[in-house]
PDB file of C-alpha atoms in Angstrom:
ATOM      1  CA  UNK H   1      19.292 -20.564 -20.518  1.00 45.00           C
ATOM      2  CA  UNK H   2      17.351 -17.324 -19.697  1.00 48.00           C
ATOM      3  CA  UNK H   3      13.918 -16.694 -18.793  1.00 53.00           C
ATOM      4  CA  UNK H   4      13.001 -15.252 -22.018  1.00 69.00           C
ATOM      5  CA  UNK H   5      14.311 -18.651 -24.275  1.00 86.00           C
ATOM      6  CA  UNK H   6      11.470 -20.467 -22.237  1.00 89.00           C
ATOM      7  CA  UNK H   7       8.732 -17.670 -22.619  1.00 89.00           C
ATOM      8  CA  UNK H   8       9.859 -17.874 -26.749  1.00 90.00           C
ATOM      9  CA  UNK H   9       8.744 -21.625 -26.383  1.00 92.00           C
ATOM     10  CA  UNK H  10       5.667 -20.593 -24.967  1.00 92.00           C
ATOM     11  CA  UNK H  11       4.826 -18.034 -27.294  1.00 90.00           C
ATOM     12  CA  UNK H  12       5.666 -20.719 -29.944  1.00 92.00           C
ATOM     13  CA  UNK H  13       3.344 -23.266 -28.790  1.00 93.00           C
ATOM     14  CA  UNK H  14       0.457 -21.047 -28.114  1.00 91.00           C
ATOM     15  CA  UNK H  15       0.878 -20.044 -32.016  1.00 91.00           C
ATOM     16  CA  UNK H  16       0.659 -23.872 -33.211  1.00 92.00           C
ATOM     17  CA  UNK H  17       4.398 -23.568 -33.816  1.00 94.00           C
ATOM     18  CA  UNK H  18       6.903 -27.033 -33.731  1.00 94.00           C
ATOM     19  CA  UNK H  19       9.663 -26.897 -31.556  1.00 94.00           C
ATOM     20  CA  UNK H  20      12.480 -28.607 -30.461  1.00 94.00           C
ATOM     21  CA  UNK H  21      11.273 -30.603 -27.301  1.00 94.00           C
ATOM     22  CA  UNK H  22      15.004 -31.091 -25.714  1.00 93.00           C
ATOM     23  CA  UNK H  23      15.503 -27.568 -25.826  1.00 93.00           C
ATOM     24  CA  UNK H  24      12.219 -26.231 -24.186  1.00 94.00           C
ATOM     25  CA  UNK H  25      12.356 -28.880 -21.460  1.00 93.00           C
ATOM     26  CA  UNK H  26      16.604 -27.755 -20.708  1.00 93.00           C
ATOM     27  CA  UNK H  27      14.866 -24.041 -20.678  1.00 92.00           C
ATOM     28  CA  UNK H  28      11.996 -25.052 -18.033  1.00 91.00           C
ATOM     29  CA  UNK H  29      14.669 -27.019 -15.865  1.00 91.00           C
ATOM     30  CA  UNK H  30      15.764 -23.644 -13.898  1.00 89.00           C
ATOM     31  CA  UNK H  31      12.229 -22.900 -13.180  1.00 89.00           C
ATOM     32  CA  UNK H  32      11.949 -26.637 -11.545  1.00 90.00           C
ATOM     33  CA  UNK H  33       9.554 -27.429 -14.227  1.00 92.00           C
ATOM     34  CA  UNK H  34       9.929 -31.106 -15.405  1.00 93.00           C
ATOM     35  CA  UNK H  35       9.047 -32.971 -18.379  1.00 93.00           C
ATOM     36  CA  UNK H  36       6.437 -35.023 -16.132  1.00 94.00           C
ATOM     37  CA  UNK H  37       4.841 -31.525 -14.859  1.00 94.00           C
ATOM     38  CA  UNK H  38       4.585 -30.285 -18.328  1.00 95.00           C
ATOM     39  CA  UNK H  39       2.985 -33.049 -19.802  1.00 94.00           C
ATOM     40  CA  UNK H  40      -0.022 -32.805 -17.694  1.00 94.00           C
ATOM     41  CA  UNK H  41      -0.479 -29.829 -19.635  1.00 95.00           C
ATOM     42  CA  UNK H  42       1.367 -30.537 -23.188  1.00 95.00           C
ATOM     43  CA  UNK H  43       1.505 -33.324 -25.231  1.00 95.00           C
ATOM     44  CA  UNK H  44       3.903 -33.172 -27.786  1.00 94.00           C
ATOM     45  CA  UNK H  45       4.460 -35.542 -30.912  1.00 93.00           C
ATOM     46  CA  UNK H  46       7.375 -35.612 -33.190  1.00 92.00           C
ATOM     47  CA  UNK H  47       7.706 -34.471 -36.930  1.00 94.00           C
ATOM     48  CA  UNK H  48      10.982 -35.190 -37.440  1.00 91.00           C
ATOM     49  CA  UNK H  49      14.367 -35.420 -35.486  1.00 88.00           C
ATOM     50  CA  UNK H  50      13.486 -33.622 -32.673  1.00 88.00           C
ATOM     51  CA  UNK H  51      11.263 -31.312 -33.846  1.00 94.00           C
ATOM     52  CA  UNK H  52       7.638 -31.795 -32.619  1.00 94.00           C
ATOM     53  CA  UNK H  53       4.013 -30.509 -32.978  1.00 94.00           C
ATOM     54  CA  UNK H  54       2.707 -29.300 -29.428  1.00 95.00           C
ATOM     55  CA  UNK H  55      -1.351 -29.542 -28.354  1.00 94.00           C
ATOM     56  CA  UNK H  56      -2.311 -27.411 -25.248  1.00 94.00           C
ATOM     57  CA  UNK H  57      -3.844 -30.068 -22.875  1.00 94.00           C
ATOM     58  CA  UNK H  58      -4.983 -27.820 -19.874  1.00 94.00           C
ATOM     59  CA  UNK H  59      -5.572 -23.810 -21.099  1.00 92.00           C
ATOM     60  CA  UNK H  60      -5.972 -22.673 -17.429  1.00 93.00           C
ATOM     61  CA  UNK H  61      -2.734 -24.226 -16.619  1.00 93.00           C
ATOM     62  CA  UNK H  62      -1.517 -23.208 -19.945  1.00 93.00           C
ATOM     63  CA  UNK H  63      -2.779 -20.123 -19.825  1.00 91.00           C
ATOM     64  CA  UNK H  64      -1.115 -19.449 -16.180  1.00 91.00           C
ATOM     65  CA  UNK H  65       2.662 -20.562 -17.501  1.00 91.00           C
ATOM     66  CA  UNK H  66       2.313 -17.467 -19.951  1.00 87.00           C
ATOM     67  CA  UNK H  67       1.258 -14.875 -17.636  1.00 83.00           C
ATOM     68  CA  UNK H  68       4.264 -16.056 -15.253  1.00 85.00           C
ATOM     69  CA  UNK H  69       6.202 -16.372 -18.060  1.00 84.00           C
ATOM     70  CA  UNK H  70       5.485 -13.668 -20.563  1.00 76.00           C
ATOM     71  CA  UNK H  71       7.538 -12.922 -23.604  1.00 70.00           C
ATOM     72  CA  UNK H  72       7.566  -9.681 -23.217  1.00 66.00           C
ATOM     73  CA  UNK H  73       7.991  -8.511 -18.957  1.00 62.00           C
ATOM     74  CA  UNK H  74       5.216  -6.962 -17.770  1.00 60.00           C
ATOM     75  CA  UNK H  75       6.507  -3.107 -16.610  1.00 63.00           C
ATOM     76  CA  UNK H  76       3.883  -1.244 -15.461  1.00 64.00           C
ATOM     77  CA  UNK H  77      -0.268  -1.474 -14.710  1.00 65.00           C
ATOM     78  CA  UNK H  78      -1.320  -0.728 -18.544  1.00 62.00           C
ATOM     79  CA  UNK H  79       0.719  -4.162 -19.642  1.00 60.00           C
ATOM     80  CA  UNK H  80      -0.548  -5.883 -17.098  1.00 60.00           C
ATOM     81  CA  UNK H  81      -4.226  -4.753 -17.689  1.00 65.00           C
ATOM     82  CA  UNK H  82      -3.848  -6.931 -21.195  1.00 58.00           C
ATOM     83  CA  UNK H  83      -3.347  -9.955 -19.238  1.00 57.00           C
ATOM     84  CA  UNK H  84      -5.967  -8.893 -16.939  1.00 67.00           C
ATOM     85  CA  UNK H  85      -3.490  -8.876 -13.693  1.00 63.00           C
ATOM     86  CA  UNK H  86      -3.441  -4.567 -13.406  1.00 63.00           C
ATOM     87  CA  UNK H  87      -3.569  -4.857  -9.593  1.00 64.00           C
ATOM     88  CA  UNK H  88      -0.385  -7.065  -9.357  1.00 58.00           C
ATOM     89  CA  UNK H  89       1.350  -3.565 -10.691  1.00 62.00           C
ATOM     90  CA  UNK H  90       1.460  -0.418  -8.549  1.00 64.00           C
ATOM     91  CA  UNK H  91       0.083   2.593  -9.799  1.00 68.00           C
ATOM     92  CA  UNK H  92       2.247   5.047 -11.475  1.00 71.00           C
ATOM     93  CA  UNK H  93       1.371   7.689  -9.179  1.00 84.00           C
ATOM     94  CA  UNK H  94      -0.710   9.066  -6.338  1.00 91.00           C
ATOM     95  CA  UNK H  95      -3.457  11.566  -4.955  1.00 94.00           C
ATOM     96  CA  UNK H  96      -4.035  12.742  -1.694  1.00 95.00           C
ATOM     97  CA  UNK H  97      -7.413  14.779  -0.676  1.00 96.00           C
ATOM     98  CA  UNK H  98      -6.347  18.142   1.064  1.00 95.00           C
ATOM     99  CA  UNK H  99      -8.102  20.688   3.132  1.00 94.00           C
ATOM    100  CA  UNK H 100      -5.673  23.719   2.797  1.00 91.00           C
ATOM    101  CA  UNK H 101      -4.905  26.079   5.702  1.00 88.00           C
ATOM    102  CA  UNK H 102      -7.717  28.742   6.188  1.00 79.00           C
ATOM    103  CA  UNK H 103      -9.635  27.870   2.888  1.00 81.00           C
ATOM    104  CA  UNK H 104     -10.547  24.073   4.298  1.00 81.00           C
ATOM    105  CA  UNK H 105     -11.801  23.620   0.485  1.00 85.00           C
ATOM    106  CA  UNK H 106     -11.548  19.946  -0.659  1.00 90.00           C
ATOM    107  CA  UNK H 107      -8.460  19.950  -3.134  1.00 94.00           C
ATOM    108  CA  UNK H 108      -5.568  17.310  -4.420  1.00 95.00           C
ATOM    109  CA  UNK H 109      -2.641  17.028  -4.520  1.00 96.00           C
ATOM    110  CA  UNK H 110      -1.814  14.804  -7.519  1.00 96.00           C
ATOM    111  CA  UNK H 111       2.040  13.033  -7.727  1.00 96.00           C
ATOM    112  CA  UNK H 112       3.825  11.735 -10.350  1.00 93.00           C
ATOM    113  CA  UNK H 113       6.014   8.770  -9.774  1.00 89.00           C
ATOM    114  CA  UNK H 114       9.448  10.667  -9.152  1.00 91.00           C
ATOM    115  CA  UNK H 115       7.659  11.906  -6.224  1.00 92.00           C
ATOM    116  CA  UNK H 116       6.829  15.292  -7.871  1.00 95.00           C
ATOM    117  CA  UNK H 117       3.660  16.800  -6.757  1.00 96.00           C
ATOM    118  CA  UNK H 118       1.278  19.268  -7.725  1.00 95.00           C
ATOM    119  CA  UNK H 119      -1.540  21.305  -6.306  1.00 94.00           C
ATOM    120  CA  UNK H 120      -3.279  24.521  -6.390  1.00 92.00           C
ATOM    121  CA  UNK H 121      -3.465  25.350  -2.599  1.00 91.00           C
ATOM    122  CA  UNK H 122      -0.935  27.739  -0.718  1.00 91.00           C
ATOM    123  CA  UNK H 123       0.511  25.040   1.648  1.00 93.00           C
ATOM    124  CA  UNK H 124       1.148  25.809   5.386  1.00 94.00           C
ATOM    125  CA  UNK H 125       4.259  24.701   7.451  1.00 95.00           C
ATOM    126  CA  UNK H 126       2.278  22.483   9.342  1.00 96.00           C
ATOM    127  CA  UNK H 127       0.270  19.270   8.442  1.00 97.00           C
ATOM    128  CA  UNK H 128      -2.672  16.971  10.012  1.00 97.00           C
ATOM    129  CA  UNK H 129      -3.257  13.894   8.372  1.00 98.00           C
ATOM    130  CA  UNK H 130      -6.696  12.038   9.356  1.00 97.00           C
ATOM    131  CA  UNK H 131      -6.371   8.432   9.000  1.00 96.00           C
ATOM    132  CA  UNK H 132     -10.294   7.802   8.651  1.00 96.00           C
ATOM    133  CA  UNK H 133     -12.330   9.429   5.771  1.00 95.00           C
ATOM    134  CA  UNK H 134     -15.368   9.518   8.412  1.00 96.00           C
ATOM    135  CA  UNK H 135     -12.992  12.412  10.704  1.00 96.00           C
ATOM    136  CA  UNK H 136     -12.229  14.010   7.240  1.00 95.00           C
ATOM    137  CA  UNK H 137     -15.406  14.280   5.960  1.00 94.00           C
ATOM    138  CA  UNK H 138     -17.166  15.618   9.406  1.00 94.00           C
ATOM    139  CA  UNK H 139     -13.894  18.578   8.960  1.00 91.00           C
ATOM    140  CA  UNK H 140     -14.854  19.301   5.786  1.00 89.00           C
ATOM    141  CA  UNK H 141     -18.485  20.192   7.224  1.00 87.00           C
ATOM    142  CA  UNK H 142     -17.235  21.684  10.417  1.00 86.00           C
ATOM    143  CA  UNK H 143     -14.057  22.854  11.069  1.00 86.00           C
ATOM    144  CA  UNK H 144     -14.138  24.256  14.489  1.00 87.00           C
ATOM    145  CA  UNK H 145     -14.157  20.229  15.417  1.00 91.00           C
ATOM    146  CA  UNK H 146     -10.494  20.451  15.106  1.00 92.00           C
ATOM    147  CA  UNK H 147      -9.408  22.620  18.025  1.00 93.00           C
ATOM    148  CA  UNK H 148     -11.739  20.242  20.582  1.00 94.00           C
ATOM    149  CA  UNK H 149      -9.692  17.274  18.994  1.00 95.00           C
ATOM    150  CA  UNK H 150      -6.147  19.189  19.112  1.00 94.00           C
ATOM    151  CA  UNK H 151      -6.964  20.697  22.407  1.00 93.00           C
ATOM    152  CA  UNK H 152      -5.761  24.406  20.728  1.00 93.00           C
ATOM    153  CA  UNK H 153      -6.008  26.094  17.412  1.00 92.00           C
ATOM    154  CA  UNK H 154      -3.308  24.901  15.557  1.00 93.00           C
ATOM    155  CA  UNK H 155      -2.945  26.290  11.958  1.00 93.00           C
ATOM    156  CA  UNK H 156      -2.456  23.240   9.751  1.00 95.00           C
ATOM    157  CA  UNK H 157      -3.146  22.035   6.000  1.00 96.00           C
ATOM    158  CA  UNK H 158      -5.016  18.789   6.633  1.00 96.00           C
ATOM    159  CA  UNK H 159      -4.584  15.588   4.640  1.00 97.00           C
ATOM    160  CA  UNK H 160      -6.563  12.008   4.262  1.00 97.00           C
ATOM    161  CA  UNK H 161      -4.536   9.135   4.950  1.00 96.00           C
ATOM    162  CA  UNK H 162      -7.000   6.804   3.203  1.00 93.00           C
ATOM    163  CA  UNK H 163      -5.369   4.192   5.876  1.00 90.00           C
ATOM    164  CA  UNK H 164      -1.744   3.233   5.288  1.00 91.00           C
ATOM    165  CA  UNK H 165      -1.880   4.606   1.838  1.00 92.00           C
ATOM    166  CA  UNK H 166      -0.168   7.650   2.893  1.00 95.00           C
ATOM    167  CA  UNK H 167       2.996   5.873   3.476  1.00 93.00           C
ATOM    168  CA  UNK H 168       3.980   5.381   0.100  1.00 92.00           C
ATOM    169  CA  UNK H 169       7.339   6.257  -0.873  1.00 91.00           C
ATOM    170  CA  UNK H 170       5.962   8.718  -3.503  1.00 94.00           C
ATOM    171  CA  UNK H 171       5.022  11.251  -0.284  1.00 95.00           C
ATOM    172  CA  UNK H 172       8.176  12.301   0.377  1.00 94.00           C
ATOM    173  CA  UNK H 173       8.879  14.984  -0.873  1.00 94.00           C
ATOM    174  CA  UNK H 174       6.194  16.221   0.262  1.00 95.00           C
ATOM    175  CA  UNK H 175       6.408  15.337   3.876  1.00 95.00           C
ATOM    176  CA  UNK H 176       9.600  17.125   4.005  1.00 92.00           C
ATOM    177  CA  UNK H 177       8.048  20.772   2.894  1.00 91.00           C
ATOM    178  CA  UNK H 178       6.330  20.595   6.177  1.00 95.00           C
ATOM    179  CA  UNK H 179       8.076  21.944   9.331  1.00 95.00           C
ATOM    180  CA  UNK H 180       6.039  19.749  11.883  1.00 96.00           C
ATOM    181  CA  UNK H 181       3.594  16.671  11.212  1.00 97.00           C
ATOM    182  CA  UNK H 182       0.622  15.729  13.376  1.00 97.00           C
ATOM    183  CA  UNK H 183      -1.088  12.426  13.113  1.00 97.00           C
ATOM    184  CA  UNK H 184      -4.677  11.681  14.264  1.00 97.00           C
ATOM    185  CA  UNK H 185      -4.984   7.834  14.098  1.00 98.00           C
ATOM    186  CA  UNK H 186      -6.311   5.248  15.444  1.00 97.00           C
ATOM    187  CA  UNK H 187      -5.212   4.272  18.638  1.00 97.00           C
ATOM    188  CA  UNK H 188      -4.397   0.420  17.843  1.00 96.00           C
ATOM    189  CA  UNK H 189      -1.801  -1.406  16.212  1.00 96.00           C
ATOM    190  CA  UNK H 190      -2.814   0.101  12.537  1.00 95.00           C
ATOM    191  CA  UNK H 191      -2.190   3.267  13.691  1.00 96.00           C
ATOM    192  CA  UNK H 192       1.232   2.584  15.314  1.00 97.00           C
ATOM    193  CA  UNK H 193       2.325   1.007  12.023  1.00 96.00           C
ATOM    194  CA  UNK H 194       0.951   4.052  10.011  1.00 96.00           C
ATOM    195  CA  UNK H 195       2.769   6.621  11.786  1.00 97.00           C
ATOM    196  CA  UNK H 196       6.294   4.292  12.194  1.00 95.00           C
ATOM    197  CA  UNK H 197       6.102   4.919   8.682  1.00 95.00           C
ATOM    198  CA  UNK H 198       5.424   8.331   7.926  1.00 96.00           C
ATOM    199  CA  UNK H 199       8.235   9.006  10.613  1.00 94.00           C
ATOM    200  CA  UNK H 200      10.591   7.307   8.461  1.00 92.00           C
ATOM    201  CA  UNK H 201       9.511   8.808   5.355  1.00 91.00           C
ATOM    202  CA  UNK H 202       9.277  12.209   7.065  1.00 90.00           C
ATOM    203  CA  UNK H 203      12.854  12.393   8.783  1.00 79.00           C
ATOM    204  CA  UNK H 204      13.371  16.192   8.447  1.00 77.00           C
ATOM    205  CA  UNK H 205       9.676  16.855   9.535  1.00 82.00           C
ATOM    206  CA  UNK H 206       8.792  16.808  13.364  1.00 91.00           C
ATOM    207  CA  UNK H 207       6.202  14.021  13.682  1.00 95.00           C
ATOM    208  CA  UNK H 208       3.817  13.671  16.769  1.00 96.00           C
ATOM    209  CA  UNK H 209       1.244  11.143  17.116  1.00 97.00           C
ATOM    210  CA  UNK H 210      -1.630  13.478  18.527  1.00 96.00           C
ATOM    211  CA  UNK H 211      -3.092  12.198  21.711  1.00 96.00           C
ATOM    212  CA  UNK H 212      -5.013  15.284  22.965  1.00 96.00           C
ATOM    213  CA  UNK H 213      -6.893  14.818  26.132  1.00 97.00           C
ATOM    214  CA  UNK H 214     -10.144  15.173  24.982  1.00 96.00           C
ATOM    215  CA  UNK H 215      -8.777  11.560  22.644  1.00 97.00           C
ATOM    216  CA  UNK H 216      -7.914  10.479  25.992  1.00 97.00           C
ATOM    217  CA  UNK H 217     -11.035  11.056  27.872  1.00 96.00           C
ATOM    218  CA  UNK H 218     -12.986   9.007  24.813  1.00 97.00           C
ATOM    219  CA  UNK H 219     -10.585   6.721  24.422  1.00 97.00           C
ATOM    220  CA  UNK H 220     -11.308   5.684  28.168  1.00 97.00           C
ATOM    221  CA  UNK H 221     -15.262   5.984  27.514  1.00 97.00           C
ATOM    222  CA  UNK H 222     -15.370   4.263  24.217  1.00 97.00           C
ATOM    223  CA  UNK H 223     -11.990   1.896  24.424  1.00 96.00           C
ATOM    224  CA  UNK H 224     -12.520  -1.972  23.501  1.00 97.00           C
ATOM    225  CA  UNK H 225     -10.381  -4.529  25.226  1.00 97.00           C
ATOM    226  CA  UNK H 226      -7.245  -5.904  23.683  1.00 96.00           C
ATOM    227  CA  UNK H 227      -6.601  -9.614  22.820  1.00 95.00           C
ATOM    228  CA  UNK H 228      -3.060 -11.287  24.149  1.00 96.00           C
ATOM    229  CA  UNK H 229      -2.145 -11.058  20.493  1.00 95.00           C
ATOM    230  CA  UNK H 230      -2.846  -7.968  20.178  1.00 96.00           C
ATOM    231  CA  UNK H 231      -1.202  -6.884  23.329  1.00 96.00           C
ATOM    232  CA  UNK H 232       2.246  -8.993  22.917  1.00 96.00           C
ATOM    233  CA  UNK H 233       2.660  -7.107  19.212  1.00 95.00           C
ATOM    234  CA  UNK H 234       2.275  -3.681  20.927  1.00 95.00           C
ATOM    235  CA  UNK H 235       4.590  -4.839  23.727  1.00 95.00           C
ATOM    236  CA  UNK H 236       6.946  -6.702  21.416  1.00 94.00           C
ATOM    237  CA  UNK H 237       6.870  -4.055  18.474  1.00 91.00           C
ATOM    238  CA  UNK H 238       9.825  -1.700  17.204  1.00 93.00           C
ATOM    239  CA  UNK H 239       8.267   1.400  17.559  1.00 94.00           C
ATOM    240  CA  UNK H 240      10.241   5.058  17.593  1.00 93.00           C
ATOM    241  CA  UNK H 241      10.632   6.971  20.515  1.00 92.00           C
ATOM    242  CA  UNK H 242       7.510   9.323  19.253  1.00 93.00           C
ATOM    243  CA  UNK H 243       5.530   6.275  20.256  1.00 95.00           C
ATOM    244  CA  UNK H 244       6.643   5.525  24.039  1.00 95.00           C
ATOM    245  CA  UNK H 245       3.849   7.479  25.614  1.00 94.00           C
ATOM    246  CA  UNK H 246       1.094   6.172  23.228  1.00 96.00           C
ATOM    247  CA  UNK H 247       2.465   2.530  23.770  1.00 96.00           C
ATOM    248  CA  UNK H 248       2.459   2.753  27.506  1.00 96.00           C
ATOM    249  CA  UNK H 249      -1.175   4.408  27.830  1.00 96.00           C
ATOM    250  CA  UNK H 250      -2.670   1.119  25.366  1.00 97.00           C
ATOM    251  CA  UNK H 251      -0.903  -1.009  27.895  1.00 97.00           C
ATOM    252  CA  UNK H 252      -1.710   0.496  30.865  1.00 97.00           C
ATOM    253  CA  UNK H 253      -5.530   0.386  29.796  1.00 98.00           C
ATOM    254  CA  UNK H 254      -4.830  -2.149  27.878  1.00 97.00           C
ATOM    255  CA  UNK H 255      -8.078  -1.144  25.287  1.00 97.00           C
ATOM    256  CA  UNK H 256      -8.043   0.574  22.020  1.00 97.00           C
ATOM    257  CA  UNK H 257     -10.035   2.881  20.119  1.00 97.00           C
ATOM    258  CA  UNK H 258     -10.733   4.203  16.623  1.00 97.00           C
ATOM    259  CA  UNK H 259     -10.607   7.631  15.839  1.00 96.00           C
ATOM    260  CA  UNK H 260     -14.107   8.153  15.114  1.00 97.00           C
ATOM    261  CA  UNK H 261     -14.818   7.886  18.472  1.00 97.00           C
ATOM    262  CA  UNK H 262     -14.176  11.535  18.683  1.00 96.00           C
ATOM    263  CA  UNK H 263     -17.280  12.107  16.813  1.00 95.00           C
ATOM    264  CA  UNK H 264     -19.615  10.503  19.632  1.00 92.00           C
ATOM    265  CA  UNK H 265     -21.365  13.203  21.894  1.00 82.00           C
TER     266      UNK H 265
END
């Protein structure tokens, strides 16, 4: 018996509607729900044969059995907004802030779920993406920052990563218009697992996690200590060969830093 025959049975006895008891407890066996289980929500009491009249017991419980259970699957966010669950949906799309090459005027770039994207800016062949909205925000005021960070003028669009957001899926397509990829992260585990995944989601783009040496030289002032967990993931972690250098410098040093360290004078 399917999922749905047991969500009918539901939808039944939330409507004050008789059903056949043998049947709804055969259709909540596969879901290891027994008749002693149920009737600490339910009670049920017989009309005839083996019809009977159902009275909700518990409504949270009840109420909890539907939502997992609903007679009609929840697809998207907008259904699941009715049962007042919208975050256990993703979001259809996405939206990524963008400082476009030369201009450095705030724009989007909005994508549809297909991975289709649209903006207004002339993109460049090269791209920056700024983990921390702090470092994004201070470009947007002053752009000349961004050679004392890179350690050279490098002609870029720049992007927000809004953390690990920028890994979804939905970026791909546009990661692969780009001929290289530079990251500016933080220099912790985070940041390792943010750019492991734009690397995989950017295959055809070069991808560098940027470690300039003016990052170094504050990452050395303004470094905190790692703890032994923190240190056996890092030693311990499948990271891609982009990483080596960044991986062997936290362990050497064994510290690490957030990126808005590079906004202390």
């Amino acid at each position: 018996m399917n999922k749905s025959s047991f969500s009918k049975y539901l939808d039944k006895i939330n409507n004050n509607q008789p059903i056949n008891i043998d049947l709804f407890l055969k259709a909540a066996e596969p879901y290891s729900l027994t008749e002693t289980q149920l009737l600490k929500i339910l009670n049920w009491k017989k009309i005839k044969a083996k019809i009977y009249s159902v009275l909700i017991l518990n409504d949270k419980a009840f109420n909890e059995l539907m939502q997992q259970y609903p007679l009609n699957p929840i697809a998207n966010r907008i259904d699941a907004s009715i049962a007042g669950n919208s975050h256990s949906k993703a979001v259809s799309g996405s939206m990524i802030s963008l400082l476009a090459h030369q201009t450095y005027f705030p724009q989007l770039v909005i994508f549809s779920s297909n991975g289709n994207y649209q903006t207004p800016a002339t993109l460049h062949k090269n791209l920056l993406i700024i983990e921390n909205l702090e470092n994004f925000l201070s470009l947007i005021q002053q752009t000349d920052k961004l050679s004392i960070w890179l350690d050279e003028e490098w002609p870029c669009d720049i992007v927000y990563a809004q953390g690990n957001a920028i890994s979804n899926q939905i970026h791909q397509k546009f990661f692969s218009q780009y001929d290289k990829i530079r990251c500016l992260l933080d220099i912790d585990l985070g940041g390792l697992d943010i750019f492991k995944n734009i690397n995989k989601l950017a295959s055809s783009s070069h991808c560098e996690f940027v470690f300039s040496h003016y990052y170094f030289e504050k990452y050395i002032q303004y470094g905190n200590p790692l703890t032994q967990q923190q240190r056996l993931k890092i030693q311990q972690g499948d990271y891609p060969k982009a990483l080596e250098q960044i991986r062997k410098t936290i362990l050497k040093y064994n510290q690490f830093a957030e990126q808005e360290i590079l906004l202390c004078h």
